[in-house]
PDB file of C-alpha atoms in Angstrom:
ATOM      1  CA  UNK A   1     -24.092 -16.960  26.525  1.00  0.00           C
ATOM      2  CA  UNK A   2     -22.298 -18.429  29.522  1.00  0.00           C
ATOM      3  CA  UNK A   3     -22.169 -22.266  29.930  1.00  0.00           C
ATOM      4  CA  UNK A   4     -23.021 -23.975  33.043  1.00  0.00           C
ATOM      5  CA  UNK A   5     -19.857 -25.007  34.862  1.00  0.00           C
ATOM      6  CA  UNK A   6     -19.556 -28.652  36.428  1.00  0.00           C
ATOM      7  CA  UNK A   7     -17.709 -29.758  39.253  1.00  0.00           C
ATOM      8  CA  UNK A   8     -17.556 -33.518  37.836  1.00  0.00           C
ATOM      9  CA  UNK A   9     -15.072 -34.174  35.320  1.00  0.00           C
ATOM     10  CA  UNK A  10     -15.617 -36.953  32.365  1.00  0.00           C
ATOM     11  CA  UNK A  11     -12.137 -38.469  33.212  1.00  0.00           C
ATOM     12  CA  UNK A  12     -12.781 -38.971  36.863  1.00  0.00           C
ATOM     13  CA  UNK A  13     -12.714 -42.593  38.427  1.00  0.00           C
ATOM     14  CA  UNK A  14     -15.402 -41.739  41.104  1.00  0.00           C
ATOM     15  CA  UNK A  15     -18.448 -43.056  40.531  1.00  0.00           C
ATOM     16  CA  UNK A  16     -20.899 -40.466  39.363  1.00  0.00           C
ATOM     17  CA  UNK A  17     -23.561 -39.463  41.885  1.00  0.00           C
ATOM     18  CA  UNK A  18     -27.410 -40.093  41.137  1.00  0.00           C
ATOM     19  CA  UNK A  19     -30.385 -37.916  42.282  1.00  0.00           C
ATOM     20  CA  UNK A  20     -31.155 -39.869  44.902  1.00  0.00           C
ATOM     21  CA  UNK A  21     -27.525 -40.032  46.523  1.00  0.00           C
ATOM     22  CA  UNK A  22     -28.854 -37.582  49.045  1.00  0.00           C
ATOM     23  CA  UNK A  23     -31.481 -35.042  49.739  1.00  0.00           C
ATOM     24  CA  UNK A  24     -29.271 -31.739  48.676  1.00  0.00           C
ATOM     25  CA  UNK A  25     -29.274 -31.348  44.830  1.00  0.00           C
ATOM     26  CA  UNK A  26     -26.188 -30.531  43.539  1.00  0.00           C
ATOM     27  CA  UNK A  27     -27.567 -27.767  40.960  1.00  0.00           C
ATOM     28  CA  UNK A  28     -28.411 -24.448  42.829  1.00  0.00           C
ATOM     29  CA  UNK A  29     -32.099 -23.659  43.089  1.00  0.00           C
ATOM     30  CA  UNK A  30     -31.627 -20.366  40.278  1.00  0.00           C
ATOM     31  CA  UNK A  31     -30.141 -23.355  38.084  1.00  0.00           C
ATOM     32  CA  UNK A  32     -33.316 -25.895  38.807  1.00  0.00           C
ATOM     33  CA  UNK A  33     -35.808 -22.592  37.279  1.00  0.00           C
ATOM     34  CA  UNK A  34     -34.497 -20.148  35.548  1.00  0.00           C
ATOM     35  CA  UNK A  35     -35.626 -19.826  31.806  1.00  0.00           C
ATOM     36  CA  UNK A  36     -34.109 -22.378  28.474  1.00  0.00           C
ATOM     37  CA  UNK A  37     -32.516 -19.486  27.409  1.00  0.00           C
ATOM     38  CA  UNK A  38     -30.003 -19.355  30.525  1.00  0.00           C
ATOM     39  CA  UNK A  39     -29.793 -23.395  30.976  1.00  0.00           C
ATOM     40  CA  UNK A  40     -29.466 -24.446  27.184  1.00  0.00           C
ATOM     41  CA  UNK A  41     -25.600 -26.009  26.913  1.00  0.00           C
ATOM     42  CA  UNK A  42     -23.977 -27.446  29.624  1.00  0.00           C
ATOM     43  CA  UNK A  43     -20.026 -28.595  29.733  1.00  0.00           C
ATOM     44  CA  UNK A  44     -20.901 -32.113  31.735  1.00  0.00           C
ATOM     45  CA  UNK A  45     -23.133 -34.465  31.020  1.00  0.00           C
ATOM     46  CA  UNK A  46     -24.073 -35.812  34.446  1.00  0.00           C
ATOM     47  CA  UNK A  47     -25.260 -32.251  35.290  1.00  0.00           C
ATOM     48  CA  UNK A  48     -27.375 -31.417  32.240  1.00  0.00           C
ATOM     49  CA  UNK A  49     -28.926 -34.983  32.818  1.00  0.00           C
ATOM     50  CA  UNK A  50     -29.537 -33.947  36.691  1.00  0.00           C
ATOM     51  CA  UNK A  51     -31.169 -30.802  35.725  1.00  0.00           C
ATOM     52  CA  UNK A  52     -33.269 -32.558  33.419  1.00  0.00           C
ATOM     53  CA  UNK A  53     -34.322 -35.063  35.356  1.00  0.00           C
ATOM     54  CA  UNK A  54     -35.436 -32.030  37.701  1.00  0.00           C
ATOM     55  CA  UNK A  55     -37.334 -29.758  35.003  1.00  0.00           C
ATOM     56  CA  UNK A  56     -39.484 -33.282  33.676  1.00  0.00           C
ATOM     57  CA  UNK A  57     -42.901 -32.452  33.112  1.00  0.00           C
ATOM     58  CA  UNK A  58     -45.291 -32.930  36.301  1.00  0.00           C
ATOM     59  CA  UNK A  59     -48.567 -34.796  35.053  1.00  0.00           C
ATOM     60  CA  UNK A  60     -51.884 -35.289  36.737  1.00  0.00           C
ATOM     61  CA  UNK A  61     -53.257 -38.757  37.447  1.00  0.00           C
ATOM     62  CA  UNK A  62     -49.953 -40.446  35.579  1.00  0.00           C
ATOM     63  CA  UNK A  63     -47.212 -41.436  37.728  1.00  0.00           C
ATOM     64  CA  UNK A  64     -43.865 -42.067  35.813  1.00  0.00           C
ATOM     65  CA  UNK A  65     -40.374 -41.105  37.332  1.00  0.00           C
ATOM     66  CA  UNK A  66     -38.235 -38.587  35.298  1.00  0.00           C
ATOM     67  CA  UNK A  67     -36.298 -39.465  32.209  1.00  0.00           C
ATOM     68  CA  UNK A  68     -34.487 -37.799  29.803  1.00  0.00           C
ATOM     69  CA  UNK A  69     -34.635 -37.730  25.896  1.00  0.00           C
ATOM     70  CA  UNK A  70     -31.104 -38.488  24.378  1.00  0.00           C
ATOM     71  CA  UNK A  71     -31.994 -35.621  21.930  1.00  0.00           C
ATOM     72  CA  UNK A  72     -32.433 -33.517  24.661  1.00  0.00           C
ATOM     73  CA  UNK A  73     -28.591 -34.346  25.976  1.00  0.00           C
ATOM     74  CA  UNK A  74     -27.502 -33.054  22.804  1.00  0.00           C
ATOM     75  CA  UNK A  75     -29.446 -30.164  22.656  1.00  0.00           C
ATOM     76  CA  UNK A  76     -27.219 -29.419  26.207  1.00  0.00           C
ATOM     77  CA  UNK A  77     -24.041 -30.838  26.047  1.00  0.00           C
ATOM     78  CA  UNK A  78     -21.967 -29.605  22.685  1.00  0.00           C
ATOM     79  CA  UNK A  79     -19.874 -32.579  22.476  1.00  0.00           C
ATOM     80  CA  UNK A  80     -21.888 -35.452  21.500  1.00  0.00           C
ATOM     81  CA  UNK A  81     -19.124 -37.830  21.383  1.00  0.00           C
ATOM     82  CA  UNK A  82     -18.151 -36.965  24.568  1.00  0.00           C
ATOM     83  CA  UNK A  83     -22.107 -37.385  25.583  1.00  0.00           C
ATOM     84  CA  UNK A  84     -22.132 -40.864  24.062  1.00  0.00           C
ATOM     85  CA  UNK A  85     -19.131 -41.856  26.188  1.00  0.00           C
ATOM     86  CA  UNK A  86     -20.122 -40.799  29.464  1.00  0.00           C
ATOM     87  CA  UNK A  87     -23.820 -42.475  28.842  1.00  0.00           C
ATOM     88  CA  UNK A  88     -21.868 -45.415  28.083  1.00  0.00           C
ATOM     89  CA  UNK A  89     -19.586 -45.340  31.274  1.00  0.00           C
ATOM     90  CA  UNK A  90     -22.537 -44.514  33.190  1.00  0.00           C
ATOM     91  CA  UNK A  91     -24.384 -47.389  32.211  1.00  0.00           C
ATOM     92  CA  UNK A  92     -21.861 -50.046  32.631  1.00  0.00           C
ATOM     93  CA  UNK A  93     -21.335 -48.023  36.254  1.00  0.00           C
ATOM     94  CA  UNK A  94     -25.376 -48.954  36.216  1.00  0.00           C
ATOM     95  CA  UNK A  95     -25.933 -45.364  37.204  1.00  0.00           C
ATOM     96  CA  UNK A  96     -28.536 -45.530  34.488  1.00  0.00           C
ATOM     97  CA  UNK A  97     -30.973 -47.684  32.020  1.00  0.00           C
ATOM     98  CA  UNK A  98     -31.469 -46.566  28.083  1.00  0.00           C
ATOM     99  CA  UNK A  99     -34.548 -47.216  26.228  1.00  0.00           C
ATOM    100  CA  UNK A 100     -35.824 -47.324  22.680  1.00  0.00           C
ATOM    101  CA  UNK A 101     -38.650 -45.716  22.521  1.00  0.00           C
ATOM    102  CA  UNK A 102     -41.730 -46.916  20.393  1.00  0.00           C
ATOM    103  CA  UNK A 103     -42.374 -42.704  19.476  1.00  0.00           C
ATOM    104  CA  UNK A 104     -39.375 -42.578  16.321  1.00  0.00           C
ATOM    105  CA  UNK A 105     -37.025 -44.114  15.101  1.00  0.00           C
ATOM    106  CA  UNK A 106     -34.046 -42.045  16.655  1.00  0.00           C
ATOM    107  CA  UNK A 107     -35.764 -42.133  20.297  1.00  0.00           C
ATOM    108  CA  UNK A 108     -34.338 -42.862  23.245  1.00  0.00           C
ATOM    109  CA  UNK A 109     -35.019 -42.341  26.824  1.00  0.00           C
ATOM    110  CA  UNK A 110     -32.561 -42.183  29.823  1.00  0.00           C
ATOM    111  CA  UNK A 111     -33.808 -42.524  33.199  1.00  0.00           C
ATOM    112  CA  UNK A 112     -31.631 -43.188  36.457  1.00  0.00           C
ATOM    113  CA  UNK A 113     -31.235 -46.499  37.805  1.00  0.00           C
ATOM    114  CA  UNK A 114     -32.895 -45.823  41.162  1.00  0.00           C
ATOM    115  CA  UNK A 115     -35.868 -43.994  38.918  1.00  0.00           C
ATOM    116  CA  UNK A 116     -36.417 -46.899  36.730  1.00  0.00           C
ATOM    117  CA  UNK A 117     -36.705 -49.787  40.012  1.00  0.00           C
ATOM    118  CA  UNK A 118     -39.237 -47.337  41.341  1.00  0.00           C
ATOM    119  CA  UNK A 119     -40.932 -47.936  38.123  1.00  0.00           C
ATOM    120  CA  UNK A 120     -40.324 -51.025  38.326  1.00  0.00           C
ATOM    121  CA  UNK A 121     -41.844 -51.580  41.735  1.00  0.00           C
ATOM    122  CA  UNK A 122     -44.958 -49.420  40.500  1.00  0.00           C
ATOM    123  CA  UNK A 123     -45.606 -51.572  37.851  1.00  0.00           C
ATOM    124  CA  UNK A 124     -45.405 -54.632  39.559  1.00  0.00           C
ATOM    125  CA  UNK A 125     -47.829 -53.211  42.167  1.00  0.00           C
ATOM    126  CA  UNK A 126     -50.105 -51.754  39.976  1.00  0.00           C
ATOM    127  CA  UNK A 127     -50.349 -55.586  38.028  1.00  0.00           C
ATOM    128  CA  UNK A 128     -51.113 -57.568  40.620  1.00  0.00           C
ATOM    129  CA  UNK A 129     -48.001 -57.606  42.325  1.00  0.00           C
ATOM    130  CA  UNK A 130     -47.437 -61.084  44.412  1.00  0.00           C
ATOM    131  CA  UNK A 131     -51.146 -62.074  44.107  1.00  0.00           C
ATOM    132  CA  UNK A 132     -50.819 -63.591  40.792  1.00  0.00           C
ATOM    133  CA  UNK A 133     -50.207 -67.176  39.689  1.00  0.00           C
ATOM    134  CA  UNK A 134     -46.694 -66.773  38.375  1.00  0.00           C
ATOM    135  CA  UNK A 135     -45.486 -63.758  40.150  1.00  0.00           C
ATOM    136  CA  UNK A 136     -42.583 -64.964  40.839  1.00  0.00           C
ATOM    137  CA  UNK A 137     -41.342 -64.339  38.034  1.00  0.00           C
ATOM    138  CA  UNK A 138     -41.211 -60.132  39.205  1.00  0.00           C
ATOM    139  CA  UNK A 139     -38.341 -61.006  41.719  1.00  0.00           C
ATOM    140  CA  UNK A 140     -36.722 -62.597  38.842  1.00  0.00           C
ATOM    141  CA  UNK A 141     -36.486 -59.670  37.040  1.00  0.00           C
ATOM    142  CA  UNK A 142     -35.494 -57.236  38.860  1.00  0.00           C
ATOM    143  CA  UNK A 143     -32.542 -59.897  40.884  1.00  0.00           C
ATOM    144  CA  UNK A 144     -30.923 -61.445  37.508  1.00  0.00           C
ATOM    145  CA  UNK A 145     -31.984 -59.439  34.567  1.00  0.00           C
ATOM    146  CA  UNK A 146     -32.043 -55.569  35.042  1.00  0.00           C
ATOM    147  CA  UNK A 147     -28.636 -56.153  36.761  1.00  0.00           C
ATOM    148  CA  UNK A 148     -26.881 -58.310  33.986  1.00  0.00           C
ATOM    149  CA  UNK A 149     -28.547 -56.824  30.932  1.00  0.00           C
ATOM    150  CA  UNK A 150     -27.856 -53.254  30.519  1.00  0.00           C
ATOM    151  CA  UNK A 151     -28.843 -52.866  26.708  1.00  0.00           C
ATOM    152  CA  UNK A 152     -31.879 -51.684  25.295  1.00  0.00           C
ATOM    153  CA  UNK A 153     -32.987 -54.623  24.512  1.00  0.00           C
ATOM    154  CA  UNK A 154     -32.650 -58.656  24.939  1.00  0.00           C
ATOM    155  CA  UNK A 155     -33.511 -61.964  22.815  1.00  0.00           C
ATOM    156  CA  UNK A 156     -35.927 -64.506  23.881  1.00  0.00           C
ATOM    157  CA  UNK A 157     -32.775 -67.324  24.334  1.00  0.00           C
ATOM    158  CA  UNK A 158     -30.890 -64.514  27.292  1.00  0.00           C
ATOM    159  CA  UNK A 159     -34.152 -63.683  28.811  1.00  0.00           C
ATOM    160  CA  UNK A 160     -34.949 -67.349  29.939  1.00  0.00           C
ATOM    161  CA  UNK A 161     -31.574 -68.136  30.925  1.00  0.00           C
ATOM    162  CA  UNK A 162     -31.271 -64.840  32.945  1.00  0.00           C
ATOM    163  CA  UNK A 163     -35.040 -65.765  34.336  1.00  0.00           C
ATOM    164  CA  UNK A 164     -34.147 -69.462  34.972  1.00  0.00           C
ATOM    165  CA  UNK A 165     -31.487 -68.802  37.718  1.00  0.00           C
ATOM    166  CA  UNK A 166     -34.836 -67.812  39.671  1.00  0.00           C
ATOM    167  CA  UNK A 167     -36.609 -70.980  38.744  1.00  0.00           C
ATOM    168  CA  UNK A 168     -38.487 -72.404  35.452  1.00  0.00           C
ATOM    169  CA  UNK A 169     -39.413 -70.288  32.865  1.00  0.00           C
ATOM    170  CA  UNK A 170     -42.683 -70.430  31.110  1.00  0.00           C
ATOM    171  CA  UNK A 171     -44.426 -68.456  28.346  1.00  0.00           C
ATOM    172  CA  UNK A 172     -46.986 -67.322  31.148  1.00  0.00           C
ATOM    173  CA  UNK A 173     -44.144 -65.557  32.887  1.00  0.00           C
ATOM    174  CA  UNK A 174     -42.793 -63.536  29.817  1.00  0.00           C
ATOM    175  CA  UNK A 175     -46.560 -62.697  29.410  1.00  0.00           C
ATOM    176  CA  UNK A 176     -46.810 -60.588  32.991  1.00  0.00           C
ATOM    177  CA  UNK A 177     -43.760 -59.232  32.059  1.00  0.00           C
ATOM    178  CA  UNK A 178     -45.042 -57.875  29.129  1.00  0.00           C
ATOM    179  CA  UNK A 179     -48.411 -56.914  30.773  1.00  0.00           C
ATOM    180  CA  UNK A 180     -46.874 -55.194  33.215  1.00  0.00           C
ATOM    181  CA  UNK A 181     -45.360 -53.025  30.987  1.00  0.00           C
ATOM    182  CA  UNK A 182     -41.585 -53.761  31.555  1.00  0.00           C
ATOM    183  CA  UNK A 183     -41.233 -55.997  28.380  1.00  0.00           C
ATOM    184  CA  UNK A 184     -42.308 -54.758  24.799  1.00  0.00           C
ATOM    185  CA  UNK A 185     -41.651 -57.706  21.548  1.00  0.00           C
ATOM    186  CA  UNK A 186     -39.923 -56.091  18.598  1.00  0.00           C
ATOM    187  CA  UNK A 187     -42.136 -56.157  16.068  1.00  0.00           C
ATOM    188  CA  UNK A 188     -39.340 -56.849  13.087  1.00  0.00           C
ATOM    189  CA  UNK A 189     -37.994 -60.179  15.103  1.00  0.00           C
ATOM    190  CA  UNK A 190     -40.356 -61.370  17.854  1.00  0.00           C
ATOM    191  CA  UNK A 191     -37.704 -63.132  19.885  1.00  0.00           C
ATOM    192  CA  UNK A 192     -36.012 -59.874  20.605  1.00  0.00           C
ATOM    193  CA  UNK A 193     -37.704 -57.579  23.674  1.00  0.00           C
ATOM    194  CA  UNK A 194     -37.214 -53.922  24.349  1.00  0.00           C
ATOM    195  CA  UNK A 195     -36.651 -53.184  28.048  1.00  0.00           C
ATOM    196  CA  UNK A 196     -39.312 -50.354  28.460  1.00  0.00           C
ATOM    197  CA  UNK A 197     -40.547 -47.599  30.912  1.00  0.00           C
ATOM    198  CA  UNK A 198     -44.017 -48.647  32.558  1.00  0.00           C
ATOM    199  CA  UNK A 199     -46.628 -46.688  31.385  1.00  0.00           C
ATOM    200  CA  UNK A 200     -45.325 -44.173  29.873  1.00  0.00           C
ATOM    201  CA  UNK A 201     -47.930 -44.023  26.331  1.00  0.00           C
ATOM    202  CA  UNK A 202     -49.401 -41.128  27.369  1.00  0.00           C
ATOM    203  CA  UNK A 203     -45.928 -39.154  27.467  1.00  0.00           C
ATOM    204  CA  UNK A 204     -45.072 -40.228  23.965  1.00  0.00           C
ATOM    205  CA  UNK A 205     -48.475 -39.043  22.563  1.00  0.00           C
ATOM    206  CA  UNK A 206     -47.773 -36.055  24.175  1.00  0.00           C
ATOM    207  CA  UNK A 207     -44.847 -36.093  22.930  1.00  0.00           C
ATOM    208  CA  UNK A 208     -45.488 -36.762  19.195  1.00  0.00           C
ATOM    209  CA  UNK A 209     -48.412 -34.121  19.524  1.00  0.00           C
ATOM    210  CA  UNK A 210     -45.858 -31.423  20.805  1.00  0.00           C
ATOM    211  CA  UNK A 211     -43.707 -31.669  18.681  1.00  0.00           C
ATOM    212  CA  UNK A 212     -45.857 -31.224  15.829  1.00  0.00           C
ATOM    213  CA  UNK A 213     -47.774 -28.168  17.467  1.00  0.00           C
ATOM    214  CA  UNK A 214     -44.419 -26.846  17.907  1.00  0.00           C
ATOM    215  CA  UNK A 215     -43.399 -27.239  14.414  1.00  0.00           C
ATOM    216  CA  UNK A 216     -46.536 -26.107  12.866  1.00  0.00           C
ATOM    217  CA  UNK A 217     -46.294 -23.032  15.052  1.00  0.00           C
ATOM    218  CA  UNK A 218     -43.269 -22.065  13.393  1.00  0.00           C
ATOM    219  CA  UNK A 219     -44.078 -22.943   9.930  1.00  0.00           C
ATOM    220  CA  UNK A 220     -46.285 -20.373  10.295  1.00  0.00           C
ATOM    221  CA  UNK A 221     -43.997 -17.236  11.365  1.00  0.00           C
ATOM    222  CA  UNK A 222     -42.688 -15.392   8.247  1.00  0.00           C
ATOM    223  CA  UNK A 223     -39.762 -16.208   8.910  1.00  0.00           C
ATOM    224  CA  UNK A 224     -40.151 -19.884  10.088  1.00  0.00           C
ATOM    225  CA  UNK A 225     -38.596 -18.218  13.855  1.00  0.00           C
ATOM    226  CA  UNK A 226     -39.461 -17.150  16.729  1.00  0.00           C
ATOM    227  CA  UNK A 227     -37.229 -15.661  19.912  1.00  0.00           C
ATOM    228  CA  UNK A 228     -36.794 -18.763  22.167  1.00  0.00           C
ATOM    229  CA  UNK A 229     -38.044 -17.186  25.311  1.00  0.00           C
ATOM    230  CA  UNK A 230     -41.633 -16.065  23.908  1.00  0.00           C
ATOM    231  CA  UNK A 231     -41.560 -19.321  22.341  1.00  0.00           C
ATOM    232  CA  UNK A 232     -40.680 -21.261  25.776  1.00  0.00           C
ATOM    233  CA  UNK A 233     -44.002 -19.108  27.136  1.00  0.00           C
ATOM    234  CA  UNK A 234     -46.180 -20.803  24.892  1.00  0.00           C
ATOM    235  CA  UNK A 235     -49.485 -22.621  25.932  1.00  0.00           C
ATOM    236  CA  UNK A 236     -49.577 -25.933  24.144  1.00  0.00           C
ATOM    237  CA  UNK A 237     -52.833 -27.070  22.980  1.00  0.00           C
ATOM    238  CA  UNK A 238     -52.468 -30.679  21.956  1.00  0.00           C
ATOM    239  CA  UNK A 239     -49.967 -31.967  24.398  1.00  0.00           C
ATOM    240  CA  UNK A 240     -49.794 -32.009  28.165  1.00  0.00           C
ATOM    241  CA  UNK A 241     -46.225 -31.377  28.537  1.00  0.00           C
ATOM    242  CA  UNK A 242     -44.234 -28.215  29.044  1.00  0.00           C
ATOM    243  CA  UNK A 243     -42.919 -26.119  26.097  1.00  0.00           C
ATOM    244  CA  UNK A 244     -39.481 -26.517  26.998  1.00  0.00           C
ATOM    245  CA  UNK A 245     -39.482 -30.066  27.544  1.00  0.00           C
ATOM    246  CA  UNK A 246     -40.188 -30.325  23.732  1.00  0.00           C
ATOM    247  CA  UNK A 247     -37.682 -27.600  22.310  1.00  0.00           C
ATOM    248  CA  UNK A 248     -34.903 -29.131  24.102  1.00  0.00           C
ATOM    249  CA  UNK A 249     -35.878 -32.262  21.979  1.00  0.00           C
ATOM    250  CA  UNK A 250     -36.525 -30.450  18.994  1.00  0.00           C
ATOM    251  CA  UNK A 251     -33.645 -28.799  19.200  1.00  0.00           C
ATOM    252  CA  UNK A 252     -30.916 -31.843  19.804  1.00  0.00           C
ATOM    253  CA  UNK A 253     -32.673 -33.799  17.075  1.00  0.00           C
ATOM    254  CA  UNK A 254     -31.690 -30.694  14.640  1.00  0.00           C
ATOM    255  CA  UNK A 255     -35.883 -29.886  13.950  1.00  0.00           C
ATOM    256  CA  UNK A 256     -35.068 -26.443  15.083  1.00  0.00           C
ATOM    257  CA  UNK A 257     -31.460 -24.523  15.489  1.00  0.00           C
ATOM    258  CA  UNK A 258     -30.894 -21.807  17.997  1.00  0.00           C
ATOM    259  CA  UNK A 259     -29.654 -18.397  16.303  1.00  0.00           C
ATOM    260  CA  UNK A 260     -27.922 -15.433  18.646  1.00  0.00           C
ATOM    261  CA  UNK A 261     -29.346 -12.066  18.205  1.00  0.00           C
ATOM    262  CA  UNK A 262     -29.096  -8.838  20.281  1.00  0.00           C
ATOM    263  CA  UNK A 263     -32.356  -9.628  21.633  1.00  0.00           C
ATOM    264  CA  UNK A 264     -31.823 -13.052  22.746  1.00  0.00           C
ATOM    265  CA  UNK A 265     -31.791 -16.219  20.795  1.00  0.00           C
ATOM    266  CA  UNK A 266     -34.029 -17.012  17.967  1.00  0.00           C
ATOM    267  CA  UNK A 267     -35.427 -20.497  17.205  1.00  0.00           C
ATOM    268  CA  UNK A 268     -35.831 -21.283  13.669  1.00  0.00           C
ATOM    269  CA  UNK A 269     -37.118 -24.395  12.036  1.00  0.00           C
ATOM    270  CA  UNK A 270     -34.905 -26.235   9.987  1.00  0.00           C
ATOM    271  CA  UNK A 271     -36.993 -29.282   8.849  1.00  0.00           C
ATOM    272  CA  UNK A 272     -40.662 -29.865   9.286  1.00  0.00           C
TER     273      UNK A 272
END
């Protein structure tokens, strides 16, 4: 199986491009469709992420800009240290946001900078917005904290002082934060918050459902396998979102390995 090429190289000091840099997509439209099979490993990171970002599931009636698993990265990109170090570069370039995700342990989403302030402004909107006592405190936000922290998450102490350079900070403003969906408390330490994506539940109990389905699916084959293509085809019951969406996951969390055969690849469980 070929790999994709890249144009962008890892080393290079210019800073990477997002989606949104300008209406023409950088990946050729036979790239953007074609089946898993033929877009499974990628050389660069920045363009398995793009492609990814273009193949995210379209729901009805749930609006929540594209994002990427971190399995799903390295399900694509064979180098995971070299994955790591690019996500790294390209979040201290703030090209991108990482986020914990409430749906396992290991879970992590990535989502483009320019994405996530759309959430952002969605979520703001679809609170209240600027017709709420305290509402101020959205501007505060997204001026001094998304800028200056770029973790996955941030203690109680750094929030306030971050929030503070917009005015005084009180418990009612952490609480629209929260309700709003752009806050979430640890549950271990509750001075510690996870940055989160707005709305996004129903993805990860689609997601958590999938993967299952998926799993259970193959447990059932003889042989635990299945050729990836006719597997890619299948109709999911239990989740809304697209078979491939969850192999690539499945597959860069080590669930399921990939296996060459003169007929295409095969898909075998590894762990259930």
């Amino acid at each position: 199986m070929t790999e994709a090429s890249s144009s962008y190289s890892s080393s290079s000091k210019k800073r990477p491009r997002s989606p949104n840099d300008n209406d023409e997509h950088p990946l050729g439209r036979d790239q953007i469709c074609s089946s898993l099979e033929d877009n499974l490993t990628f050389n660069d990171t920045m363009i398995a992420l793009q492609l990814m970002r273009t193949q995210f599931p379209k729901l009805e009636k749930l609006v929540v800009q594209p994002f990427v698993l971190q399995s799903q990265l390295y399900s694509s990109v064979k180098d995971r240290t070299q994955v790591d170090r690019d996500l790294e570069s390209f979040k201290k370039d703030k090209v991108l946001r990482i986020f914990k995700l409430s749906s396992g342990q290991d879970d992590h989403a990535i989502m483009f900078m320019d994405d996530y302030l759309k959430q952002v402004a969605f979520a703001i909107k679809r609170s209240g917005g600027e017709d709420q006592d305290g509402s101020e405190v959205f501007e505060w936000f997204e001026r001094y904290v998304v800028p200056s922290k770029l973790d996955v998450s941030i203690n109680q102490l750094e929030l306030c002082s971050l929030l503070s350079r917009g005015g005084d900070v009180t418990d009612k403003h952490i609480t629209l934060l929260m309700n709003a969906g752009l806050l979430t408390r640890q549950l271990i330490d509750p001075n510690i918050y996870w940055f989160a994506i707005p709305r996004i539940g129903p993805i990860l109990k689609g997601l958590s459902q999938g993967r299952k389905e998926i799993l259970s699916l193959l447990n059932r084959k003889k042989y635990k396998e299945m050729l990836l293509s006719s597997l890619e085809k299948t109709k999911l019951r239990l989740s809304p979102l697209d078979t491939r969406f969850l192999l690539r996951d499945l597959i860069g969390s080590g669930h399921i390995k990939t296996v060459p055969t003169p007929t295409g690849l095969l898909a075998r469980i590894t762990r259930y």
